CSV table of N, CA, C and O in Angstrom, one decimal:
chain,number,residue,atom,x,y,z
M,1,UNK,N,110.6,-33.2,-37.8
M,1,UNK,CA,109.5,-33.5,-36.8
M,1,UNK,C,108.9,-32.1,-36.3
M,1,UNK,O,109.4,-31.1,-35.9
M,2,UNK,N,107.4,-32.2,-36.7
M,2,UNK,CA,106.8,-30.9,-36.3
M,2,UNK,C,105.6,-31.4,-35.2
M,2,UNK,O,105.0,-30.4,-34.9
M,3,UNK,N,105.4,-32.6,-35.0
M,3,UNK,CA,104.5,-33.0,-33.8
M,3,UNK,C,104.8,-32.4,-32.7
M,3,UNK,O,105.8,-32.4,-32.1
M,4,UNK,N,103.7,-31.4,-32.1
M,4,UNK,CA,104.1,-30.5,-30.8
M,4,UNK,C,104.7,-31.4,-29.8
M,4,UNK,O,105.7,-31.0,-29.3
M,5,UNK,N,104.3,-32.5,-29.4
M,5,UNK,CA,104.6,-33.3,-28.3
M,5,UNK,C,106.0,-33.9,-28.5
M,5,UNK,O,106.9,-33.7,-27.7
M,6,UNK,N,106.2,-34.4,-29.8
M,6,UNK,CA,107.7,-34.7,-30.2
M,6,UNK,C,108.5,-33.6,-29.9
M,6,UNK,O,109.8,-34.0,-29.5
M,7,UNK,N,108.5,-32.4,-30.2
M,7,UNK,CA,109.2,-31.2,-30.4
M,7,UNK,C,109.4,-31.0,-29.0
M,7,UNK,O,110.9,-30.8,-28.5
M,8,UNK,N,108.5,-31.1,-28.0
M,8,UNK,CA,108.9,-30.9,-26.8
M,8,UNK,C,109.7,-31.8,-25.8
M,8,UNK,O,110.5,-31.4,-25.0
M,9,UNK,N,109.4,-33.1,-26.1
M,9,UNK,CA,110.1,-34.3,-25.6
M,9,UNK,C,111.5,-34.2,-26.2
M,9,UNK,O,112.3,-34.5,-25.2
M,10,UNK,N,111.5,-34.0,-27.2
M,10,UNK,CA,113.0,-33.8,-27.9
M,10,UNK,C,113.8,-32.7,-27.2
M,10,UNK,O,115.0,-32.8,-26.8
M,11,UNK,N,113.0,-31.8,-26.8
M,11,UNK,CA,113.8,-30.3,-26.2
M,11,UNK,C,114.2,-30.9,-25.0
M,11,UNK,O,115.4,-30.4,-24.3
M,12,UNK,N,113.4,-31.2,-23.8
M,12,UNK,CA,113.5,-31.6,-22.5
M,12,UNK,C,114.7,-32.6,-22.6
M,12,UNK,O,115.5,-32.5,-21.9
M,13,UNK,N,114.5,-33.6,-23.3
M,13,UNK,CA,115.7,-34.7,-23.3
M,13,UNK,C,117.0,-34.0,-24.0
M,13,UNK,O,118.1,-34.3,-23.3
M,14,UNK,N,116.8,-33.0,-24.7
M,14,UNK,CA,118.1,-32.5,-25.1
M,14,UNK,C,118.8,-31.6,-24.0
M,14,UNK,O,120.1,-31.6,-23.8
M,15,UNK,N,117.9,-30.8,-23.1
M,15,UNK,CA,118.4,-30.0,-22.0
M,15,UNK,C,119.2,-31.2,-21.1
M,15,UNK,O,120.1,-31.0,-20.4
M,16,UNK,N,118.4,-32.2,-20.6
M,16,UNK,CA,118.7,-33.3,-19.7
M,16,UNK,C,120.0,-34.0,-20.4
M,16,UNK,O,121.0,-34.3,-19.5
M,17,UNK,N,120.2,-34.1,-21.6
M,17,UNK,CA,121.5,-34.7,-22.2
M,17,UNK,C,122.7,-33.6,-22.5
M,17,UNK,O,123.7,-34.0,-22.7
M,18,UNK,N,122.3,-32.4,-22.2
M,18,UNK,CA,123.5,-31.3,-22.6
M,18,UNK,C,123.8,-31.2,-24.1
M,18,UNK,O,124.5,-30.7,-24.4
M,19,UNK,N,122.6,-31.3,-24.9
M,19,UNK,CA,122.7,-31.4,-26.3
M,19,UNK,C,122.4,-30.0,-26.7
M,19,UNK,O,121.3,-29.9,-27.2
M,20,UNK,N,123.4,-29.0,-26.8
M,20,UNK,CA,123.2,-27.6,-26.9
M,20,UNK,C,122.8,-27.7,-28.2
M,20,UNK,O,122.0,-26.6,-28.7
M,21,UNK,N,123.1,-28.3,-29.4
M,21,UNK,CA,122.7,-28.1,-30.7
M,21,UNK,C,121.1,-28.4,-31.0
M,21,UNK,O,120.4,-27.7,-31.7
M,22,UNK,N,120.6,-29.3,-30.3
M,22,UNK,CA,119.3,-29.6,-30.4
M,22,UNK,C,118.4,-28.6,-29.7
M,22,UNK,O,117.5,-28.2,-29.9
M,23,UNK,N,119.0,-28.4,-28.4
M,23,UNK,CA,118.3,-27.2,-27.6
M,23,UNK,C,118.1,-25.9,-28.6
M,23,UNK,O,117.1,-25.3,-28.7
M,24,UNK,N,119.1,-25.5,-29.2
M,24,UNK,CA,119.0,-24.4,-30.0
M,24,UNK,C,118.1,-24.6,-31.4
M,24,UNK,O,117.4,-23.7,-31.5
M,25,UNK,N,118.3,-25.6,-31.8
M,25,UNK,CA,117.5,-26.1,-32.8
M,25,UNK,C,115.8,-26.0,-32.7
M,25,UNK,O,115.0,-26.1,-33.5
M,26,UNK,N,115.6,-26.3,-31.4
M,26,UNK,CA,114.3,-26.5,-30.9
M,26,UNK,C,113.6,-25.3,-30.7
M,26,UNK,O,112.3,-25.4,-30.5
M,27,UNK,N,114.3,-24.2,-30.4
M,27,UNK,CA,113.5,-22.8,-30.3
M,27,UNK,C,113.4,-22.0,-31.5
M,27,UNK,O,114.4,-22.1,-32.1
M,28,UNK,N,112.4,-21.5,-31.6
M,28,UNK,CA,112.2,-20.1,-32.9
M,28,UNK,C,113.2,-19.0,-32.3
M,28,UNK,O,113.2,-19.0,-31.1
M,29,UNK,N,113.6,-18.4,-33.6
M,29,UNK,CA,114.5,-17.3,-33.2
M,29,UNK,C,113.9,-16.2,-32.2
M,29,UNK,O,114.5,-15.7,-31.4
M,30,UNK,N,112.5,-16.1,-32.3
M,30,UNK,CA,111.7,-15.0,-31.5
M,30,UNK,C,111.0,-15.6,-30.4
M,30,UNK,O,110.0,-15.1,-29.7
M,31,UNK,N,111.4,-16.8,-29.8
M,31,UNK,CA,110.8,-17.5,-28.6
M,31,UNK,C,110.8,-16.6,-27.5
M,31,UNK,O,111.5,-15.8,-27.3
M,32,UNK,N,109.7,-16.9,-26.6
M,32,UNK,CA,109.6,-16.2,-25.2
M,32,UNK,C,109.7,-17.3,-24.3
M,32,UNK,O,109.1,-18.3,-24.5
M,33,UNK,N,110.1,-17.1,-23.2
M,33,UNK,CA,110.0,-18.1,-21.7
M,33,UNK,C,109.5,-17.3,-20.8
M,33,UNK,O,110.3,-16.3,-20.3
M,34,UNK,N,108.6,-17.5,-20.2
M,34,UNK,CA,107.9,-16.6,-18.8
M,34,UNK,C,108.5,-17.4,-17.6
M,34,UNK,O,107.7,-18.5,-17.5
M,35,UNK,N,109.3,-16.8,-16.8
M,35,UNK,CA,109.7,-17.5,-15.6
M,35,UNK,C,109.0,-16.7,-14.5
M,35,UNK,O,109.4,-15.4,-14.3
M,36,UNK,N,108.3,-17.2,-13.7
M,36,UNK,CA,107.5,-16.5,-12.6
M,36,UNK,C,108.3,-16.1,-11.4
M,36,UNK,O,109.5,-16.5,-11.2
M,37,UNK,N,107.8,-15.1,-10.8
M,37,UNK,CA,108.4,-14.9,-9.3
M,37,UNK,C,109.0,-13.6,-9.4
M,37,UNK,O,108.9,-12.6,-10.4
M,38,UNK,N,109.8,-13.5,-8.4
M,38,UNK,CA,110.5,-12.1,-8.2
M,38,UNK,C,112.2,-12.4,-8.0
M,38,UNK,O,113.0,-11.7,-7.1
M,39,UNK,N,112.8,-13.4,-8.8
M,39,UNK,CA,113.9,-13.9,-8.5
M,39,UNK,C,114.9,-13.3,-9.5
M,39,UNK,O,114.3,-12.7,-10.3
M,40,UNK,N,116.3,-13.4,-9.5
M,40,UNK,CA,117.0,-12.7,-10.5
M,40,UNK,C,116.6,-13.4,-11.8
M,40,UNK,O,117.2,-12.6,-12.8
M,41,UNK,N,116.2,-14.4,-11.8
M,41,UNK,CA,116.0,-15.1,-13.3
M,41,UNK,C,114.3,-14.7,-13.6
M,41,UNK,O,113.8,-15.5,-15.0
M,42,UNK,N,113.6,-14.3,-12.8
M,42,UNK,CA,112.1,-14.0,-13.2
M,42,UNK,C,111.9,-12.9,-14.1
M,42,UNK,O,112.2,-11.8,-13.8
M,43,UNK,N,111.4,-13.4,-15.2
M,43,UNK,CA,110.9,-12.1,-16.2
M,43,UNK,C,110.5,-13.0,-17.4
M,43,UNK,O,110.4,-14.3,-17.4
M,44,UNK,N,110.3,-12.2,-18.4
M,44,UNK,CA,109.7,-13.1,-19.7
M,44,UNK,C,111.1,-12.8,-20.7
M,44,UNK,O,111.5,-11.6,-20.8
M,45,UNK,N,111.7,-14.0,-21.0
M,45,UNK,CA,113.1,-14.0,-21.6
M,45,UNK,C,112.7,-14.0,-23.1
M,45,UNK,O,111.5,-14.7,-23.6
M,46,UNK,N,113.3,-13.1,-23.9
M,46,UNK,CA,112.8,-12.8,-25.3
M,46,UNK,C,113.7,-13.1,-25.9
M,46,UNK,O,114.8,-12.4,-26.2
M,47,UNK,N,113.5,-14.1,-27.1
M,47,UNK,CA,114.8,-14.7,-28.3
M,47,UNK,C,115.5,-15.7,-27.7
M,47,UNK,O,115.6,-16.0,-26.5
M,48,UNK,N,115.8,-16.4,-28.7
M,48,UNK,CA,116.2,-17.8,-28.7
M,48,UNK,C,117.6,-17.5,-27.8
M,48,UNK,O,118.1,-18.3,-27.1
M,49,UNK,N,118.4,-16.6,-28.3
M,49,UNK,CA,119.8,-16.4,-27.8
M,49,UNK,C,119.8,-15.8,-26.3
M,49,UNK,O,120.3,-16.5,-25.4
M,50,UNK,N,118.7,-15.1,-25.8
M,50,UNK,CA,118.5,-14.8,-24.3
M,50,UNK,C,118.0,-15.9,-23.7
M,50,UNK,O,118.5,-16.0,-22.4
M,51,UNK,N,117.1,-16.7,-24.2
M,51,UNK,CA,116.7,-17.8,-23.3
M,51,UNK,C,117.8,-18.9,-23.1
M,51,UNK,O,118.1,-19.4,-22.0
M,52,UNK,N,118.6,-19.1,-24.1
M,52,UNK,CA,119.7,-20.1,-23.9
M,52,UNK,C,121.1,-19.6,-23.3
M,52,UNK,O,121.4,-20.3,-22.3
M,53,UNK,N,121.2,-18.6,-23.7
M,53,UNK,CA,122.6,-18.1,-22.9
M,53,UNK,C,122.3,-17.4,-21.5
M,53,UNK,O,123.2,-17.5,-20.8
M,54,UNK,N,121.3,-16.5,-21.5
M,54,UNK,CA,121.1,-15.9,-20.3
M,54,UNK,C,120.4,-16.6,-19.3
M,54,UNK,O,120.8,-16.6,-18.1
M,55,UNK,N,119.2,-17.1,-19.6
M,55,UNK,CA,118.4,-17.7,-18.7
M,55,UNK,C,118.9,-19.4,-18.3
M,55,UNK,O,119.3,-19.5,-17.4
M,56,UNK,N,119.0,-20.0,-19.4
M,56,UNK,CA,119.3,-21.4,-19.1
M,56,UNK,C,120.9,-21.3,-18.9
M,56,UNK,O,121.3,-22.1,-17.6
M,57,UNK,N,121.8,-20.6,-19.5
M,57,UNK,CA,123.1,-20.7,-19.2
M,57,UNK,C,123.4,-20.0,-17.9
M,57,UNK,O,124.4,-20.3,-17.4
M,58,UNK,N,122.6,-19.1,-17.4
M,58,UNK,CA,122.8,-18.4,-16.2
M,58,UNK,C,122.6,-19.3,-15.0
M,58,UNK,O,123.3,-19.1,-13.9
M,59,UNK,N,122.0,-20.4,-15.3
M,59,UNK,CA,121.9,-21.3,-14.2
M,59,UNK,C,122.8,-22.3,-13.9
M,59,UNK,O,123.2,-22.7,-13.0
M,60,UNK,N,123.7,-22.5,-14.9
M,60,UNK,CA,124.8,-23.5,-15.0
M,60,UNK,C,125.8,-23.2,-13.9
M,60,UNK,O,126.3,-24.0,-13.2
M,61,UNK,N,126.3,-21.7,-13.6
M,61,UNK,CA,127.1,-21.5,-12.5
M,61,UNK,C,126.5,-21.6,-11.2
M,61,UNK,O,127.4,-21.7,-10.3
M,62,UNK,N,125.3,-21.9,-11.2
M,62,UNK,CA,125.0,-22.1,-9.7
M,62,UNK,C,124.8,-23.6,-9.3
M,62,UNK,O,124.5,-24.0,-8.2
M,63,UNK,N,125.0,-24.6,-10.2
M,63,UNK,CA,125.0,-25.8,-10.0
M,63,UNK,C,126.3,-26.5,-10.2
M,63,UNK,O,127.3,-26.2,-10.7
M,64,UNK,N,126.7,-27.6,-9.4
M,64,UNK,CA,127.6,-28.4,-9.3
M,64,UNK,C,127.8,-29.1,-10.7
M,64,UNK,O,126.8,-29.9,-11.0
M,65,UNK,N,128.9,-28.9,-11.5
M,65,UNK,CA,129.1,-29.5,-12.7
M,65,UNK,C,128.6,-31.0,-12.8
M,65,UNK,O,129.3,-31.8,-11.9
M,66,UNK,N,127.7,-31.4,-13.8
M,66,UNK,CA,127.6,-33.0,-13.7
M,66,UNK,C,126.5,-33.2,-12.9
M,66,UNK,O,126.1,-34.6,-12.9
M,67,UNK,N,125.9,-32.8,-12.1
M,67,UNK,CA,125.1,-33.0,-11.1
M,67,UNK,C,123.4,-32.9,-11.5
M,67,UNK,O,122.6,-33.4,-10.9
M,68,UNK,N,123.3,-32.4,-12.5
M,68,UNK,CA,121.9,-31.9,-13.0
M,68,UNK,C,121.2,-33.1,-13.5
M,68,UNK,O,121.8,-34.0,-14.4
M,69,UNK,N,120.0,-33.5,-13.1
M,69,UNK,CA,119.1,-34.8,-13.6
M,69,UNK,C,117.8,-34.1,-13.8
M,69,UNK,O,117.1,-33.5,-13.0
M,70,UNK,N,117.2,-34.2,-15.0
M,70,UNK,CA,116.0,-33.8,-15.5
M,70,UNK,C,115.2,-35.2,-15.8
M,70,UNK,O,115.6,-36.0,-16.4
M,71,UNK,N,114.0,-35.2,-15.6
M,71,UNK,CA,113.1,-36.3,-15.6
M,71,UNK,C,111.7,-36.0,-16.2
M,71,UNK,O,111.0,-35.1,-15.6
M,72,UNK,N,111.5,-36.3,-17.4
M,72,UNK,CA,110.1,-35.9,-18.0
M,72,UNK,C,109.0,-36.7,-17.4
M,72,UNK,O,109.2,-37.8,-17.6
M,73,UNK,N,108.2,-36.3,-16.6
M,73,UNK,CA,107.0,-37.1,-16.1
M,73,UNK,C,106.1,-37.3,-17.0
M,73,UNK,O,105.1,-38.3,-16.8
M,74,UNK,N,105.6,-36.2,-17.7
M,74,UNK,CA,104.5,-36.4,-18.6
M,74,UNK,C,104.0,-35.4,-19.6
M,74,UNK,O,104.6,-34.2,-19.2
M,75,UNK,N,103.4,-35.6,-20.3
M,75,UNK,CA,103.0,-34.3,-21.3
M,75,UNK,C,101.2,-34.5,-21.6
M,75,UNK,O,100.9,-35.8,-21.6
M,76,UNK,N,100.6,-33.6,-21.9
M,76,UNK,CA,99.4,-33.5,-22.6
M,76,UNK,C,99.4,-32.4,-23.8
M,76,UNK,O,99.9,-31.5,-23.6
M,77,UNK,N,98.9,-33.0,-24.6
M,77,UNK,CA,98.9,-32.2,-25.9
M,77,UNK,C,97.6,-31.7,-26.5
M,77,UNK,O,96.8,-32.6,-26.6
M,78,UNK,N,97.3,-30.6,-26.9
M,78,UNK,CA,96.1,-30.1,-27.4
M,78,UNK,C,96.8,-29.1,-28.5
M,78,UNK,O,96.9,-28.0,-28.2
M,79,UNK,N,96.4,-29.5,-29.7
M,79,UNK,CA,96.8,-28.7,-31.0
M,79,UNK,C,98.2,-28.3,-30.8
M,79,UNK,O,99.0,-29.4,-30.7
M,80,UNK,N,98.7,-27.1,-30.7
M,80,UNK,CA,99.9,-26.7,-30.7
M,80,UNK,C,100.5,-26.5,-29.4
M,80,UNK,O,101.6,-26.1,-29.2
M,81,UNK,N,99.7,-26.9,-28.4
M,81,UNK,CA,100.1,-26.5,-27.1
M,81,UNK,C,100.3,-27.8,-26.5
M,81,UNK,O,99.6,-28.8,-26.5
M,82,UNK,N,101.5,-27.9,-25.8
M,82,UNK,CA,101.8,-29.2,-24.9
M,82,UNK,C,102.2,-28.8,-23.4
M,82,UNK,O,102.9,-27.7,-23.1
M,83,UNK,N,101.5,-29.2,-22.6
M,83,UNK,CA,101.8,-29.0,-21.2
M,83,UNK,C,102.5,-30.1,-20.8
M,83,UNK,O,102.4,-31.4,-21.1
M,84,UNK,N,103.6,-29.9,-20.3
M,84,UNK,CA,104.7,-31.0,-19.8
M,84,UNK,C,105.2,-30.7,-18.2
M,84,UNK,O,105.0,-29.6,-17.9
M,85,UNK,N,105.2,-31.9,-17.5
M,85,UNK,CA,105.8,-31.7,-16.0
M,85,UNK,C,107.1,-32.7,-16.1
M,85,UNK,O,107.2,-33.7,-16.6
M,86,UNK,N,107.9,-32.0,-15.4
M,86,UNK,CA,109.3,-32.5,-15.3
M,86,UNK,C,110.0,-32.3,-13.9
M,86,UNK,O,109.1,-31.5,-13.0
M,87,UNK,N,110.9,-33.1,-13.5
M,87,UNK,CA,111.6,-32.8,-12.1
M,87,UNK,C,112.8,-32.4,-12.6
M,87,UNK,O,113.8,-32.8,-13.5
M,88,UNK,N,113.5,-31.4,-11.7
M,88,UNK,CA,114.9,-31.1,-12.1
M,88,UNK,C,115.7,-31.1,-10.5
M,88,UNK,O,115.0,-30.7,-9.5
M,89,UNK,N,116.6,-31.9,-10.6
M,89,UNK,CA,117.5,-32.2,-9.6
M,89,UNK,C,119.1,-31.9,-9.5
M,89,UNK,O,119.5,-32.4,-10.7
M,90,UNK,N,119.7,-31.4,-8.7
M,90,UNK,CA,121.0,-30.9,-8.8
M,90,UNK,C,121.6,-30.6,-7.4
M,90,UNK,O,120.9,-30.0,-6.5
M,91,UNK,N,122.9,-30.7,-7.3
M,91,UNK,CA,123.6,-30.1,-6.3
M,91,UNK,C,124.0,-28.7,-6.6
M,91,UNK,O,124.3,-28.4,-7.6
M,92,UNK,N,124.0,-27.9,-5.6
M,92,UNK,CA,124.1,-26.3,-5.9
M,92,UNK,C,125.3,-25.9,-5.4
M,92,UNK,O,126.2,-26.7,-4.5
M,93,UNK,N,126.0,-24.8,-5.8
M,93,UNK,CA,127.5,-24.4,-5.4
M,93,UNK,C,127.3,-23.8,-4.0
M,93,UNK,O,128.4,-23.5,-3.3
M,94,UNK,N,126.1,-23.6,-3.6
M,94,UNK,CA,125.8,-23.3,-2.4
M,94,UNK,C,125.9,-24.2,-1.2
M,94,UNK,O,125.6,-23.8,-0.1
M,95,UNK,N,125.9,-25.6,-1.7
M,95,UNK,CA,126.0,-26.7,-0.7
M,95,UNK,C,124.6,-27.2,-0.5
M,95,UNK,O,124.2,-28.0,0.6
M,96,UNK,N,123.6,-26.7,-1.3
M,96,UNK,CA,122.0,-27.2,-1.2
M,96,UNK,C,121.8,-27.9,-2.1
M,96,UNK,O,122.6,-28.2,-3.2
M,97,UNK,N,120.7,-28.6,-2.1
M,97,UNK,CA,120.1,-29.5,-2.8
M,97,UNK,C,118.9,-28.8,-3.9
M,97,UNK,O,118.1,-28.5,-3.1
M,98,UNK,N,119.0,-29.0,-5.1
M,98,UNK,CA,117.8,-28.3,-5.7
M,98,UNK,C,117.0,-29.5,-6.3
M,98,UNK,O,117.5,-30.4,-7.0
M,99,UNK,N,115.7,-29.6,-5.6
M,99,UNK,CA,114.8,-30.7,-6.2
M,99,UNK,C,113.5,-30.4,-6.5
M,99,UNK,O,112.8,-30.0,-5.5
M,100,UNK,N,113.2,-29.9,-7.7
M,100,UNK,CA,111.8,-29.3,-7.6
M,100,UNK,C,111.1,-29.9,-9.0
M,100,UNK,O,111.5,-30.5,-9.7
M,101,UNK,N,109.7,-29.6,-8.8
M,101,UNK,CA,108.9,-30.3,-9.7
M,101,UNK,C,108.4,-29.1,-10.5
M,101,UNK,O,108.0,-28.1,-9.9
M,102,UNK,N,108.5,-29.0,-11.7
M,102,UNK,CA,108.1,-28.1,-12.8
M,102,UNK,C,107.0,-28.5,-13.6
M,102,UNK,O,106.9,-29.6,-14.0
M,103,UNK,N,106.4,-27.4,-14.3
M,103,UNK,CA,105.5,-27.7,-15.2
M,103,UNK,C,105.4,-26.5,-16.2
M,103,UNK,O,105.9,-25.4,-15.9
M,104,UNK,N,105.3,-26.6,-17.6
M,104,UNK,CA,105.5,-25.6,-18.5
M,104,UNK,C,104.4,-25.9,-19.6
M,104,UNK,O,104.0,-27.1,-20.0
M,105,UNK,N,103.9,-24.8,-20.0
M,105,UNK,CA,102.8,-24.8,-21.1
M,105,UNK,C,103.6,-24.2,-22.4
M,105,UNK,O,104.0,-23.3,-22.5
M,106,UNK,N,103.8,-25.1,-23.3
M,106,UNK,CA,104.9,-24.9,-24.7
M,106,UNK,C,103.9,-24.8,-25.8
M,106,UNK,O,102.8,-25.3,-26.0
M,107,UNK,N,104.1,-23.9,-26.7
M,107,UNK,CA,103.2,-23.5,-27.7
M,107,UNK,C,104.4,-23.8,-28.7
M,107,UNK,O,105.6,-22.9,-28.9
M,108,UNK,N,103.9,-24.4,-29.7
M,108,UNK,CA,105.0,-25.2,-30.8
M,108,UNK,C,104.5,-24.5,-32.1
M,108,UNK,O,103.2,-24.5,-32.5
M,109,UNK,N,105.4,-23.7,-32.9
M,109,UNK,CA,105.1,-23.3,-34.2
M,109,UNK,C,106.1,-23.8,-35.3
M,109,UNK,O,107.2,-23.7,-35.0
M,110,UNK,N,105.5,-24.3,-36.3
M,110,UNK,CA,106.4,-24.9,-37.3
M,110,UNK,C,107.6,-25.8,-36.6
M,110,UNK,O,108.6,-25.8,-37.5
M,111,UNK,N,107.1,-26.7,-35.8
M,111,UNK,CA,108.1,-27.6,-35.6
M,111,UNK,C,109.3,-27.0,-34.3
M,111,UNK,O,110.2,-27.9,-34.2
M,112,UNK,N,108.8,-25.9,-33.9
M,112,UNK,CA,109.9,-25.5,-32.8
M,112,UNK,C,108.9,-24.7,-31.8
M,112,UNK,O,107.8,-24.4,-32.0
M,113,UNK,N,109.7,-24.6,-30.7
M,113,UNK,CA,109.0,-24.1,-29.6
M,113,UNK,C,109.1,-22.7,-29.7
M,113,UNK,O,110.1,-21.9,-29.8
M,114,UNK,N,107.8,-22.0,-29.6
M,114,UNK,CA,107.8,-20.6,-29.9
M,114,UNK,C,107.5,-19.7,-28.5
M,114,UNK,O,107.9,-18.7,-28.4
M,115,UNK,N,106.9,-20.4,-27.4
M,115,UNK,CA,106.7,-19.9,-26.2
M,115,UNK,C,106.7,-20.8,-25.2
M,115,UNK,O,106.2,-22.2,-25.4
M,116,UNK,N,107.0,-20.4,-24.1
M,116,UNK,CA,107.0,-21.4,-22.7
M,116,UNK,C,106.5,-20.5,-21.6
M,116,UNK,O,106.9,-19.3,-21.4
M,117,UNK,N,105.5,-20.8,-20.7
M,117,UNK,CA,105.1,-20.2,-19.6
M,117,UNK,C,105.3,-21.3,-18.5
M,117,UNK,O,104.8,-22.5,-18.8
M,118,UNK,N,106.4,-21.2,-17.6
M,118,UNK,CA,106.7,-22.1,-16.6
M,118,UNK,C,106.0,-21.8,-15.3
M,118,UNK,O,106.0,-20.8,-15.0
M,119,UNK,N,105.7,-22.9,-14.6
M,119,UNK,CA,105.2,-22.8,-13.3
M,119,UNK,C,106.2,-23.7,-12.3
M,119,UNK,O,106.4,-24.7,-12.7
M,120,UNK,N,106.6,-23.2,-11.4
M,120,UNK,CA,107.6,-23.8,-10.5
M,120,UNK,C,107.3,-23.3,-9.0
M,120,UNK,O,106.8,-22.4,-8.9
M,121,UNK,N,107.9,-24.1,-8.1
M,121,UNK,CA,108.1,-23.7,-6.8
M,121,UNK,C,109.1,-22.5,-6.4
M,121,UNK,O,110.3,-23.0,-6.3
M,122,UNK,N,108.9,-21.5,-6.8
M,122,UNK,CA,109.8,-20.3,-6.6
M,122,UNK,C,110.5,-20.0,-5.2
M,122,UNK,O,111.7,-19.8,-5.2
M,123,UNK,N,109.7,-20.4,-4.0
M,123,UNK,CA,110.5,-20.3,-3.0
M,123,UNK,C,111.5,-21.5,-2.8
M,123,UNK,O,112.5,-20.9,-2.3
M,124,UNK,N,111.4,-22.6,-3.4
M,124,UNK,CA,112.4,-23.6,-3.3
M,124,UNK,C,113.4,-23.1,-4.1
M,124,UNK,O,114.8,-23.0,-3.8
M,125,UNK,N,113.3,-22.4,-5.3
M,125,UNK,CA,114.3,-22.0,-6.3
M,125,UNK,C,115.1,-21.0,-5.4
M,125,UNK,O,116.4,-21.1,-5.3
M,126,UNK,N,114.6,-20.0,-4.7
M,126,UNK,CA,115.1,-18.9,-4.1
M,126,UNK,C,115.9,-19.7,-2.8
M,126,UNK,O,117.1,-19.2,-2.8
M,127,UNK,N,115.3,-20.4,-2.2
M,127,UNK,CA,116.3,-21.2,-0.9
M,127,UNK,C,117.4,-22.0,-1.7
M,127,UNK,O,118.6,-21.9,-0.8
M,128,UNK,N,117.4,-22.6,-2.7
M,128,UNK,CA,118.4,-23.4,-3.3
M,128,UNK,C,119.5,-22.9,-4.1
M,128,UNK,O,120.6,-22.9,-4.0
M,129,UNK,N,118.9,-22.0,-5.0
M,129,UNK,CA,119.7,-21.4,-6.0
M,129,UNK,C,120.1,-19.9,-5.4
M,129,UNK,O,121.3,-19.4,-5.8
M,130,UNK,N,119.4,-19.1,-4.6
M,130,UNK,CA,119.5,-17.9,-4.4
M,130,UNK,C,119.5,-17.5,-2.9
M,130,UNK,O,118.6,-16.8,-2.5
M,131,UNK,N,120.2,-18.3,-2.2
M,131,UNK,CA,120.2,-18.2,-0.6
M,131,UNK,C,120.1,-17.0,-0.1
M,131,UNK,O,119.6,-16.8,1.1
M,132,UNK,N,120.9,-16.0,-0.6
M,132,UNK,CA,120.9,-14.8,-0.1
M,132,UNK,C,119.7,-13.7,-0.3
M,132,UNK,O,119.5,-12.9,0.4
M,133,UNK,N,118.6,-14.3,-1.0
M,133,UNK,CA,117.5,-13.8,-1.4
M,133,UNK,C,116.2,-14.4,-0.8
M,133,UNK,O,115.2,-14.0,-0.9
M,134,UNK,N,116.5,-15.7,-0.3
M,134,UNK,CA,115.3,-16.5,0.2
M,134,UNK,C,114.7,-15.8,1.3
M,134,UNK,O,115.2,-15.3,2.1
M,135,UNK,N,113.3,-16.0,1.1
M,135,UNK,CA,112.3,-15.3,2.3
M,135,UNK,C,112.7,-16.2,3.6
M,135,UNK,O,112.7,-17.4,3.4
M,136,UNK,N,112.5,-15.4,4.7
M,136,UNK,CA,112.5,-16.5,5.7
M,136,UNK,C,111.1,-17.4,5.8
M,136,UNK,O,110.2,-17.3,5.4
M,137,UNK,N,111.4,-18.6,6.4
M,137,UNK,CA,110.4,-19.7,6.3
M,137,UNK,C,109.3,-19.3,7.4
M,137,UNK,O,109.6,-18.7,8.3
């Protein structure tokens, strides 16, 4: 499947379902993922392994196992670019609730995700996942 929208939908569903094999197959080896802000996870992640192991994998220890729910709300496709909107909900190991609405611009190359620029409420991420770093309200 090389249709950009199908590639992105398949990827989001694989993350939702915990399908590591499909997540891995969905990204190019040299993929990049830009995560905004000044959080411990904020940077441009470079390479499939860094995205999967360090960025996505780094979120796992912050969440109560089995509590993650992801819902894809919609996509808009133009050429190789797919804008996607989703919600992520989970209980955290800090006793907080993570409930965020996110958007990303995905670039698909040869049937795989080559880059993502994510847009999200980093203040909520800080408060829910990194409470020791959260800015005062």
